[in-house]
mmCIF file of C-alpha atoms in Angstrom:
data_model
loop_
_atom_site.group_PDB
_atom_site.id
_atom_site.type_symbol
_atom_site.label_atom_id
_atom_site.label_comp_id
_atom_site.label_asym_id
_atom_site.label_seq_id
_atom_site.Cartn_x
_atom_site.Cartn_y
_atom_site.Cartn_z
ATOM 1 C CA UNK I 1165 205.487 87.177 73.390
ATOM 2 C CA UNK I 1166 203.266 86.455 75.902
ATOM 3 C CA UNK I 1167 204.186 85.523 79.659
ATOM 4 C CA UNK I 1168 201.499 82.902 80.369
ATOM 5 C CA UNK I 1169 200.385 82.083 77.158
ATOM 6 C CA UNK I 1170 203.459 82.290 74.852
ATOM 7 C CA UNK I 1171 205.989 79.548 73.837
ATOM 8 C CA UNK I 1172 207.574 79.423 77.227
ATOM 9 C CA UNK I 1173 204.420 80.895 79.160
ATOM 10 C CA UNK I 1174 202.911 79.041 82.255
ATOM 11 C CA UNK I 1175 199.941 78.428 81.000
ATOM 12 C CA UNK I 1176 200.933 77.233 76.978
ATOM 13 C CA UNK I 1177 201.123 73.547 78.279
ATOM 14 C CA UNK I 1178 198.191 73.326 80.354
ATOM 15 C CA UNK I 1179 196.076 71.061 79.665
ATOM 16 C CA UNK I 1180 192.609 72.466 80.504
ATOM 17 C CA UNK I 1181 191.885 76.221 81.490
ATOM 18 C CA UNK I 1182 189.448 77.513 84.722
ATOM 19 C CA UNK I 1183 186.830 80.114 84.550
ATOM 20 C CA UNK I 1184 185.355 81.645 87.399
ATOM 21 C CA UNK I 1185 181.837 81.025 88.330
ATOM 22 C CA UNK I 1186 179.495 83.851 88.148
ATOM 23 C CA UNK I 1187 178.693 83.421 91.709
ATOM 24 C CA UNK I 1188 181.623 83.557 92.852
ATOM 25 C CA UNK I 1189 183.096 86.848 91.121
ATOM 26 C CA UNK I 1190 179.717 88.502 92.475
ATOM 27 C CA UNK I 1191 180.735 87.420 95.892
ATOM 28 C CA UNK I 1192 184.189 89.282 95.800
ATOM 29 C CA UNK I 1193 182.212 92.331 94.269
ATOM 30 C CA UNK I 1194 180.011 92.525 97.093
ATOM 31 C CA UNK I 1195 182.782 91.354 99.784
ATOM 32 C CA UNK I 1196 184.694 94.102 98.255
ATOM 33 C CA UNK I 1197 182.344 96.894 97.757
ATOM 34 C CA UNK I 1198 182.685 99.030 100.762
ATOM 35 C CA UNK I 1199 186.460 99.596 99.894
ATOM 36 C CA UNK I 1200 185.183 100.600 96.547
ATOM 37 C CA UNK I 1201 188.303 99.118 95.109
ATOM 38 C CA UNK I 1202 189.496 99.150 91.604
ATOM 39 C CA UNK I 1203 188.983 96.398 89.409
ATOM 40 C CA UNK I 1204 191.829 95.444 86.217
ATOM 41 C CA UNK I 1205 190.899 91.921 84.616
ATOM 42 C CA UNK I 1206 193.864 90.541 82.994
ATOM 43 C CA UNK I 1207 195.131 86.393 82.400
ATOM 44 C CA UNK I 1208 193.489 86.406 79.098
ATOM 45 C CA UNK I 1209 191.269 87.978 76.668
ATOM 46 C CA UNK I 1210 188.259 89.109 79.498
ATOM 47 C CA UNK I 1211 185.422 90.044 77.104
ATOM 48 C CA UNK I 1212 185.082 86.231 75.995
ATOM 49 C CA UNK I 1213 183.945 85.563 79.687
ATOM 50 C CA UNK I 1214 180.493 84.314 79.164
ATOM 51 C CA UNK I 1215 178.713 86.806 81.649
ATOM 52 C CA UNK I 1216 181.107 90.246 81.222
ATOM 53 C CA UNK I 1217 178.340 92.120 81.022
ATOM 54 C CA UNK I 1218 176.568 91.470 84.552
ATOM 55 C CA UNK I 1219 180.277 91.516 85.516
ATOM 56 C CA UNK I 1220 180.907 95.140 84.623
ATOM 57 C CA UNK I 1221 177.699 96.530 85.513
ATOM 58 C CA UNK I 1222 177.852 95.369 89.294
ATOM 59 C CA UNK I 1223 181.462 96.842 89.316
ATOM 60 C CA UNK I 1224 180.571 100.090 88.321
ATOM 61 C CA UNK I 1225 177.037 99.877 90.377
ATOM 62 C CA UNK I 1226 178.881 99.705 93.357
ATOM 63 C CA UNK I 1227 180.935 102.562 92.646
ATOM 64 C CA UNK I 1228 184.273 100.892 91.772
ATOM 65 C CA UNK I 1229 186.674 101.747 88.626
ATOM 66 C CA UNK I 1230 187.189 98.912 86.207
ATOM 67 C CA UNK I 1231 190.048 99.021 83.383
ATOM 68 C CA UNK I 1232 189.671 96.000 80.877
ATOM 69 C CA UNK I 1233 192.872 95.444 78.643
ATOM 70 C CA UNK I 1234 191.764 93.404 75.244
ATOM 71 C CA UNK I 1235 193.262 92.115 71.981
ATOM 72 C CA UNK I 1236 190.676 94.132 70.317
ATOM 73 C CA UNK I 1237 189.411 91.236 68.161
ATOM 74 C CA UNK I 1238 185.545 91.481 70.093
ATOM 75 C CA UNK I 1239 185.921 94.976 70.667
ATOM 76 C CA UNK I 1240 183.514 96.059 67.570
ATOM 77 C CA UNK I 1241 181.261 93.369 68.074
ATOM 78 C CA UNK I 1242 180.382 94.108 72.070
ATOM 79 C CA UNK I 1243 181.078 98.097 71.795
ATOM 80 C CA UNK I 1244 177.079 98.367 72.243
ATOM 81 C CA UNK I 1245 177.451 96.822 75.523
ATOM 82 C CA UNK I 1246 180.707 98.607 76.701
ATOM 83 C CA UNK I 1247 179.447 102.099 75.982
ATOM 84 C CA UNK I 1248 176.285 100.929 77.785
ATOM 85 C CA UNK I 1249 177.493 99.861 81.150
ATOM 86 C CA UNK I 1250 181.084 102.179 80.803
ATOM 87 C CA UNK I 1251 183.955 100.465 82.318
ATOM 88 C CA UNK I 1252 186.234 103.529 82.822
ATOM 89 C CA UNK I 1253 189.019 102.485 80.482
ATOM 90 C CA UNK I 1254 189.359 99.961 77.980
ATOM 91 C CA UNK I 1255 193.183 99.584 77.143
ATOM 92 C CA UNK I 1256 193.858 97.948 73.759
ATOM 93 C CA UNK I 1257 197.433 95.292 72.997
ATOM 94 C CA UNK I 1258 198.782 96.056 69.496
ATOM 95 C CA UNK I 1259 202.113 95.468 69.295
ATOM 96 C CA UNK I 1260 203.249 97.624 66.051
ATOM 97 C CA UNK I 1261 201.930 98.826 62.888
ATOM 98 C CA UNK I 1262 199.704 96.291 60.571
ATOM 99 C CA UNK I 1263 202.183 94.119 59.311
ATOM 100 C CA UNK I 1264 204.333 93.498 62.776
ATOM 101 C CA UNK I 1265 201.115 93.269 65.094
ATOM 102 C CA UNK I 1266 199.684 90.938 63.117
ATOM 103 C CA UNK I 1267 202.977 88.691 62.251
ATOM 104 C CA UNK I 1268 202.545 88.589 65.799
ATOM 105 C CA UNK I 1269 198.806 88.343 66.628
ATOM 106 C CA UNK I 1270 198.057 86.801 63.569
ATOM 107 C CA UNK I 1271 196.443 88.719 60.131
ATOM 108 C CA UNK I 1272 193.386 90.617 60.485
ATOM 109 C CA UNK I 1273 193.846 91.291 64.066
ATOM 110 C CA UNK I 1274 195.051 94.750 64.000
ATOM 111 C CA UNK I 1275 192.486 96.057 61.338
ATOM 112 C CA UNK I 1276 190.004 94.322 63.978
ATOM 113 C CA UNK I 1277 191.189 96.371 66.941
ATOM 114 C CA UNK I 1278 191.412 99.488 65.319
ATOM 115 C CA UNK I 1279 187.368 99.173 63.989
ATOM 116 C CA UNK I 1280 186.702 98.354 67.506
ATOM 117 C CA UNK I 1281 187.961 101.551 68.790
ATOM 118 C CA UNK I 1282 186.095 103.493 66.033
ATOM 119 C CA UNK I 1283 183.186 101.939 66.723
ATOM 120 C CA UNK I 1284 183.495 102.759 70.495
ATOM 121 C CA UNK I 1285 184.600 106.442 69.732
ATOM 122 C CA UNK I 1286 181.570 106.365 67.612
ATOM 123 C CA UNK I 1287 178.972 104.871 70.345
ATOM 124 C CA UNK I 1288 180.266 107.148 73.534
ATOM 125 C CA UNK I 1289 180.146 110.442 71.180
ATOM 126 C CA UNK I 1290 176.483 109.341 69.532
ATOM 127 C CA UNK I 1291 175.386 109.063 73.412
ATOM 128 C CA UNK I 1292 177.362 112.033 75.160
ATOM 129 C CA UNK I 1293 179.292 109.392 77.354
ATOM 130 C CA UNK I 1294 182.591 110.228 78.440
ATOM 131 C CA UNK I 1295 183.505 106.607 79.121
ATOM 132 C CA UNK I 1296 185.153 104.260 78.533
ATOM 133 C CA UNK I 1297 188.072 106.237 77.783
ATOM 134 C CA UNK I 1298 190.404 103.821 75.227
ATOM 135 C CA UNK I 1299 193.651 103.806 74.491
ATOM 136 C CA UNK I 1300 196.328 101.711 73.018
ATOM 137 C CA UNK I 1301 199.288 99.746 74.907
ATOM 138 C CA UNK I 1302 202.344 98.867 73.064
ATOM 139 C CA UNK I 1303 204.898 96.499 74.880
ATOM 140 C CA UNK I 1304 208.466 97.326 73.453
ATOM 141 C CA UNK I 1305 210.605 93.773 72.578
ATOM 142 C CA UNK I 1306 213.584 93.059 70.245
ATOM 143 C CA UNK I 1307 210.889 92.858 67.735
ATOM 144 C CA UNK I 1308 209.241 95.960 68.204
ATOM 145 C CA UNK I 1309 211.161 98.405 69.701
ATOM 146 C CA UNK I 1310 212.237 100.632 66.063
ATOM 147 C CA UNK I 1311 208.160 100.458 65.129
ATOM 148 C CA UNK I 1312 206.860 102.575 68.218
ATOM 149 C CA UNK I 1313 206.398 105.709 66.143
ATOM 150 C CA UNK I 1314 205.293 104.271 62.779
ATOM 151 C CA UNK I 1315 202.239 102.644 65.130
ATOM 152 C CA UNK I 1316 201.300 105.936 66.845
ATOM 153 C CA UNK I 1317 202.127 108.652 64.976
ATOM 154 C CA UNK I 1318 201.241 107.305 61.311
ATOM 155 C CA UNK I 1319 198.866 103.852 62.055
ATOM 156 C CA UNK I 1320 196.931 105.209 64.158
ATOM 157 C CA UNK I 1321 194.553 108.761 64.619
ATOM 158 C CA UNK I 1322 196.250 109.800 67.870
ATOM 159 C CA UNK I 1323 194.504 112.418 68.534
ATOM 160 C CA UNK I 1324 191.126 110.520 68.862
ATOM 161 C CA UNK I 1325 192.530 107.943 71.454
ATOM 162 C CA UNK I 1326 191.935 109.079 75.111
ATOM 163 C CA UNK I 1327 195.294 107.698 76.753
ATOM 164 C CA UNK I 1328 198.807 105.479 75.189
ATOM 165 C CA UNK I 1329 201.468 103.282 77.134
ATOM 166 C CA UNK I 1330 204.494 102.435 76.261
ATOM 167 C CA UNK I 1331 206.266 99.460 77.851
ATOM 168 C CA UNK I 1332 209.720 97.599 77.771
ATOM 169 C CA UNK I 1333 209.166 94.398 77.885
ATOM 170 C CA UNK I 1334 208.937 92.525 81.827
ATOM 171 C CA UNK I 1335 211.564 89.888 82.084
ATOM 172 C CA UNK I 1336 213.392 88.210 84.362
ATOM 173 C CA UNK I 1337 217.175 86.930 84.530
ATOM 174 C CA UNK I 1338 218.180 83.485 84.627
ATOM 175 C CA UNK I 1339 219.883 84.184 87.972
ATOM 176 C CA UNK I 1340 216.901 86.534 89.514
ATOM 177 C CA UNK I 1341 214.420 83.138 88.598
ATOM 178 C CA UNK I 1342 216.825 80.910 90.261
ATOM 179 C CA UNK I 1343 217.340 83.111 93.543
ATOM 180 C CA UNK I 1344 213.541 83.617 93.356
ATOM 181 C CA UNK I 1345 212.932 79.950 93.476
ATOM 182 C CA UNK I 1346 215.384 79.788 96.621
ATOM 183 C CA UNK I 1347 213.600 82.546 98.683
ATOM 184 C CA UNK I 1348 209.729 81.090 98.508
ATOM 185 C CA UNK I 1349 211.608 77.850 99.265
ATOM 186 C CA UNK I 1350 213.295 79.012 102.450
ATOM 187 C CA UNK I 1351 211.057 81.840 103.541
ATOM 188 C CA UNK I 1352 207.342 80.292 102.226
ATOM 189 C CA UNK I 1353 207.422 76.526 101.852
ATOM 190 C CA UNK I 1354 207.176 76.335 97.646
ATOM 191 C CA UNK I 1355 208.695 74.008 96.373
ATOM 192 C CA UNK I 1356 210.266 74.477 92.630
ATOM 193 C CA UNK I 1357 208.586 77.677 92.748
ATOM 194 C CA UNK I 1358 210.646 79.019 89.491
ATOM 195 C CA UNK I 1359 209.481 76.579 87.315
ATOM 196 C CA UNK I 1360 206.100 77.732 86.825
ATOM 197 C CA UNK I 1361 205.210 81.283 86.243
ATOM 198 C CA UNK I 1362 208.846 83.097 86.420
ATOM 199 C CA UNK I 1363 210.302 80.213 83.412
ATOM 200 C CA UNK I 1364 207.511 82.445 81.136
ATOM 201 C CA UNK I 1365 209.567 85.837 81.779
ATOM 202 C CA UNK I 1366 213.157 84.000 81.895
ATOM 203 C CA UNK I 1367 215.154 85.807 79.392
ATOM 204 C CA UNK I 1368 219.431 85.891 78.962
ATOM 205 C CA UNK I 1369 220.342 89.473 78.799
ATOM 206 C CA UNK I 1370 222.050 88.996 75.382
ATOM 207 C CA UNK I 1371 218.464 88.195 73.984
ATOM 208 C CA UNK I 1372 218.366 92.319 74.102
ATOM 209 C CA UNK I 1373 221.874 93.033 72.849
ATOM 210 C CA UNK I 1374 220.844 93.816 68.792
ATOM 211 C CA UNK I 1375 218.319 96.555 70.586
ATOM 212 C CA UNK I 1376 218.821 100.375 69.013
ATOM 213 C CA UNK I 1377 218.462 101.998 72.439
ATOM 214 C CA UNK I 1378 219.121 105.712 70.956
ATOM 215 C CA UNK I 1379 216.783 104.989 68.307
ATOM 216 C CA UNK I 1380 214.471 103.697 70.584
ATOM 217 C CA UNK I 1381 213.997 106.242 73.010
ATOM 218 C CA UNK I 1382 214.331 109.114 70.123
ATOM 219 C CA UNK I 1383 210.557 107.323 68.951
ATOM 220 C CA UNK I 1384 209.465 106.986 72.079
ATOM 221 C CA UNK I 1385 209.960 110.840 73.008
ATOM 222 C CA UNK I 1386 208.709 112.038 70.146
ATOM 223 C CA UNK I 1387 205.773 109.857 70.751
ATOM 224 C CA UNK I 1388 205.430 111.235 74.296
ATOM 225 C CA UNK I 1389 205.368 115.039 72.531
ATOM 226 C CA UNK I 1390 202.658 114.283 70.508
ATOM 227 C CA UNK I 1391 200.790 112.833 73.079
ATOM 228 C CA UNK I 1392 201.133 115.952 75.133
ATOM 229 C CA UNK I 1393 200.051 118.288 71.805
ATOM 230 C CA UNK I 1394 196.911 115.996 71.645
ATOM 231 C CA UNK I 1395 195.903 115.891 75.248
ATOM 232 C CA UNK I 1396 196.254 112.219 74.763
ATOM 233 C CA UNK I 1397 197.844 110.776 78.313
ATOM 234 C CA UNK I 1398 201.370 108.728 78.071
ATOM 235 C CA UNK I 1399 202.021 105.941 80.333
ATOM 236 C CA UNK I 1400 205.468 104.505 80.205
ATOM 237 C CA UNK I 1401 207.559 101.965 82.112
ATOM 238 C CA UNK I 1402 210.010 102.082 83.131
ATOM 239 C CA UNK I 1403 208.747 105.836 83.718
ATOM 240 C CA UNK I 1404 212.433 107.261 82.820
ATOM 241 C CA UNK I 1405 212.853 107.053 79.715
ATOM 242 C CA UNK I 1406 216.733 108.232 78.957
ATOM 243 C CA UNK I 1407 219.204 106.153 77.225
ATOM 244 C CA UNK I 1408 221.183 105.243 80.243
ATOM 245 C CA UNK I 1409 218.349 104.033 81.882
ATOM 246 C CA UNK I 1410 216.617 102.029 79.531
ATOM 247 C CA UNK I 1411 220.442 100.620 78.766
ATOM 248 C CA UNK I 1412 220.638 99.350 82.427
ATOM 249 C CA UNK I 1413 217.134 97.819 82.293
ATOM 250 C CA UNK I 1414 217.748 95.546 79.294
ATOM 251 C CA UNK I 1415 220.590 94.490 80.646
ATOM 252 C CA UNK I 1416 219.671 93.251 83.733
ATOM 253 C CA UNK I 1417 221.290 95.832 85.518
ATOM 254 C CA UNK I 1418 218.385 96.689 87.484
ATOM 255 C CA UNK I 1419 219.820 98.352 90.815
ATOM 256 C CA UNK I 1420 221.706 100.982 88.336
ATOM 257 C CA UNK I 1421 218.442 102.070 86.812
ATOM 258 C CA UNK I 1422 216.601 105.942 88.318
ATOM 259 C CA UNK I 1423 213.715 103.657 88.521
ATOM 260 C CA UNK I 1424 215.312 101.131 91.200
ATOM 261 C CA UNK I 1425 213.359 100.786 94.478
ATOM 262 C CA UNK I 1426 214.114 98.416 97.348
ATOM 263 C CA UNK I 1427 210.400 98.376 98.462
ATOM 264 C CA UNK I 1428 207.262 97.318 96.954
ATOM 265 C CA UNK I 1429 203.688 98.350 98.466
ATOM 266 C CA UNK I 1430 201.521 96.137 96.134
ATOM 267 C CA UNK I 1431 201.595 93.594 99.299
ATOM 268 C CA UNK I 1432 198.823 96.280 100.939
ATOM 269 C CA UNK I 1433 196.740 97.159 98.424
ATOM 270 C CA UNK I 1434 196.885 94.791 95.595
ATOM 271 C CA UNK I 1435 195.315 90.749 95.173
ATOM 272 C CA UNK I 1436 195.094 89.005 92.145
ATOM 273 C CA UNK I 1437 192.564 86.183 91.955
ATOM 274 C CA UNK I 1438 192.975 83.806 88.750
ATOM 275 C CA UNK I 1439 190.775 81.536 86.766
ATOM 276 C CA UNK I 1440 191.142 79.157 89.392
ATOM 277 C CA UNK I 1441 190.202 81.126 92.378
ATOM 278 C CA UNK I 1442 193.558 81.345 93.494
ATOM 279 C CA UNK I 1443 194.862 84.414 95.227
ATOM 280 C CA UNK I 1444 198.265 85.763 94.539
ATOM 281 C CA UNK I 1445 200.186 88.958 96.047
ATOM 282 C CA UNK I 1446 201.895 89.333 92.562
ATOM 283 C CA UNK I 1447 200.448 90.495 89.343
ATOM 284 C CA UNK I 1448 202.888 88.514 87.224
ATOM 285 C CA UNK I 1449 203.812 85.973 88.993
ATOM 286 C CA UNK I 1450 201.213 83.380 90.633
ATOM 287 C CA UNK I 1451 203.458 80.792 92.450
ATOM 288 C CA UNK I 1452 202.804 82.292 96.083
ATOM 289 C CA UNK I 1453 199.133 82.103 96.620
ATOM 290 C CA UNK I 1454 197.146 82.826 100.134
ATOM 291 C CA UNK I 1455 193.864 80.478 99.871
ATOM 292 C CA UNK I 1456 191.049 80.525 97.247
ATOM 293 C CA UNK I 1457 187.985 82.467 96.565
ATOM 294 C CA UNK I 1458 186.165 79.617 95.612
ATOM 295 C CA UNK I 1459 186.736 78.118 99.014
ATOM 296 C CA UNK I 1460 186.941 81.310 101.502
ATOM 297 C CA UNK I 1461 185.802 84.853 101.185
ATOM 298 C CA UNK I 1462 188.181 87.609 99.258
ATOM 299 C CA UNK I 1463 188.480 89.166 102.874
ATOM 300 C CA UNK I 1464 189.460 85.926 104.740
ATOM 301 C CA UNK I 1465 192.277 85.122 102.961
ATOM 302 C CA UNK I 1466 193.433 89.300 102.891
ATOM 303 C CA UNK I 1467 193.789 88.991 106.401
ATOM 304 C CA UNK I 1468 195.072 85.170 107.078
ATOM 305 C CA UNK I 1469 198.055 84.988 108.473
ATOM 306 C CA UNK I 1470 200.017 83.924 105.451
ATOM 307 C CA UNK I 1471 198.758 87.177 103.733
ATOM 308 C CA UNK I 1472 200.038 88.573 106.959
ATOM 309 C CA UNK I 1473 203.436 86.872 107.124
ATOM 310 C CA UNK I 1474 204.541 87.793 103.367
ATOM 311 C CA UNK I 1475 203.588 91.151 104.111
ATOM 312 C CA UNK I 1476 205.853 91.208 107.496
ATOM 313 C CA UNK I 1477 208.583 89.825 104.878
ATOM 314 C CA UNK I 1478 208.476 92.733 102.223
ATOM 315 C CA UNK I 1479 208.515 95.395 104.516
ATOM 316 C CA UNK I 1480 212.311 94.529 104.854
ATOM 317 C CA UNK I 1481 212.950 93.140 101.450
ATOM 318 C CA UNK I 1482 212.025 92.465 97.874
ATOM 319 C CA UNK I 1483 211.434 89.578 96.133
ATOM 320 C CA UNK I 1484 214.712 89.060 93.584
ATOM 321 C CA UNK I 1485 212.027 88.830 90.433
ATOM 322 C CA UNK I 1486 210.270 92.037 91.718
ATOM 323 C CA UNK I 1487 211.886 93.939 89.049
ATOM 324 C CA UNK I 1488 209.872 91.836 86.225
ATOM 325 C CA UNK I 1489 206.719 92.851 87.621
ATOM 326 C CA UNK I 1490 204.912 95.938 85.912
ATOM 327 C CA UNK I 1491 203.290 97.163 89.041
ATOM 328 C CA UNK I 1492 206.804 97.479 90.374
ATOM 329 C CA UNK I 1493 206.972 100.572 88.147
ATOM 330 C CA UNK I 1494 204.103 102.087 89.662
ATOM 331 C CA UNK I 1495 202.365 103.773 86.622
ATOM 332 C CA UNK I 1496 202.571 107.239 85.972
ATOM 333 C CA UNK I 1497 202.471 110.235 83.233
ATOM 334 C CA UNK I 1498 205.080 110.561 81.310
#
């Protein structure tokens, strides 16, 4: 289920949404565009923003790499216009085979996002494009976890997919969202900071107990071989993917996992701006922001000296949610 938009998301209450303006996402493009930085649009489904297309093509005009991740429902229907201005991957959610993605997703969904990738498969080749690559992510739950293989290895045509990830599901202990709340408290002035974005990725660590770990990982290794037979690049997080290790991280037990760091660098070379202009360190988690873009320039709030004083902070330690963030994982081939 969803983080921000799912029973217990942030945003499933909220009454009204944001949307950038144009004007201002061309700003941080150009702000941005000596650093050539690389672009990953995420907090909902990007390709119904009204002007994508202008969005993309000054992205890649100045020389930057764009990833879009996408439900796949709009995927056939603006394929034209992806293959035209090539973002450089395209990474599409299905969350199982037919009948679980779309229990999920609702029905028709998944037949939808596998004609989109046809059809893009079918654009780039007509043309001679190499991009966008596409691929499929699958996020591993309670739910989903015995259906990894069935979805790769028998839904789908592999071979013909450019890059796969496979990832446990983010979440976040009761006690890791309460500590979390205490630190941005004490260290950052945020008040009730848990009760916002972290409540989303709040899970007990019995909601994983029914899980077939062996099972699990057998699927997900055998998924990993085929991947490497078909030239088809594996992403998975947590990267190790052993029994032990994939034991420790659904249960919580996050400092006895091969993946454990005490350090995250995202602070230096990672912003996330959302639908309301607001600029977060975090990729997951959106209650510590540094200013807005609709107010000050990208750069101005990089450098202000809150930016500056969190970043002082994690060079020592790390936030107690850090572990439920994705980029914590630091992607890599399997």
């Amino acid at each position: 289920m969803c983080y921000e938009w799912g029973k217990e998301g942030a945003y499933h209450q909220k009454k009204a949404t944001h949307q950038l303006d144009l004007s201002v996402i061309r700003r941080v493009i150009e702000d941005c565009s000596p650093a050539r930085p690389t672009y990953d649009f995420f907090g909902g489904e990007p390709l119904l923003y009204r002007g994508i297309d202008e969005v993309i093509s000054l992205i890649k005009h100045h020389g930057s790499e764009l990833i879009i991740p996408t439900n796949g429902t709009l995927l056939e229907k603006m394929a034209e216009m992806l293959v035209e201005t090539g973002p450089d991957k395209i990474w599409v959610s299905l969350d199982g085979p037919e009948e679980i993605n779309d229990e999920q997703r609702g029905k028709g969904v998944f037949q939808k996002g596998v004609a989109g990738i046809k059809r893009i498969l079918e654009l780039r080749n007509r043309a001679g494009k190499a991009y966008p690559k596409i691929g499929v992510t699958c996020i591993v739950t309670p739910r989903t976890h015995l259906h990894v293989e069935d979805l790769f290895l028998r839904s789908l045509d592999l071979g013909s997919l450019d890059h796969i990830s496979i990832e446990a599901q983010l979440f976040a202990t009761q006690d890791q969202c309460r500590q979390y709340g205490e630190v941005l408290s004490r260290e950052f002035g945020v008040s009730d900071a848990a009760a916002a974005h972290a409540r989303g990725m709040a899970w007990n660590e019995s909601d994983f107990s029914s899980m077939d770990i062996p099972e699990m990982v057998r699927q997900v290794r055998a998924v990993v071989s085929a991947c490497r037979a078909n030239d088809v690049l594996v992403i998975t997080y947590p990267k190790t993917t052993s029994e032990e290790n994939l034991k420790a991280y659904f249960s919580g037990n996050y400092s006895q996992m091969a993946d454990y760091k005490r350090n995250c660098r995202m602070p230096w070379i990672h912003a996330e701006i959302t639908a309301k202009g607001d600029v977060a360190p975090c990729h997951s988690f959106y209650d510590l922001v540094f200013g807005n873009v609709n107010d000050q320039g990208i750069l101005d709030v990089w450098n202000n000296d809150a930016y500056k004083k969190f970043r002082t902070y994690m060079k020592k330690h790390l936030l107690p949610i850090c572990t439920a963030c994705c980029r914590y994982y630091d992607y890599r081939v399997a």
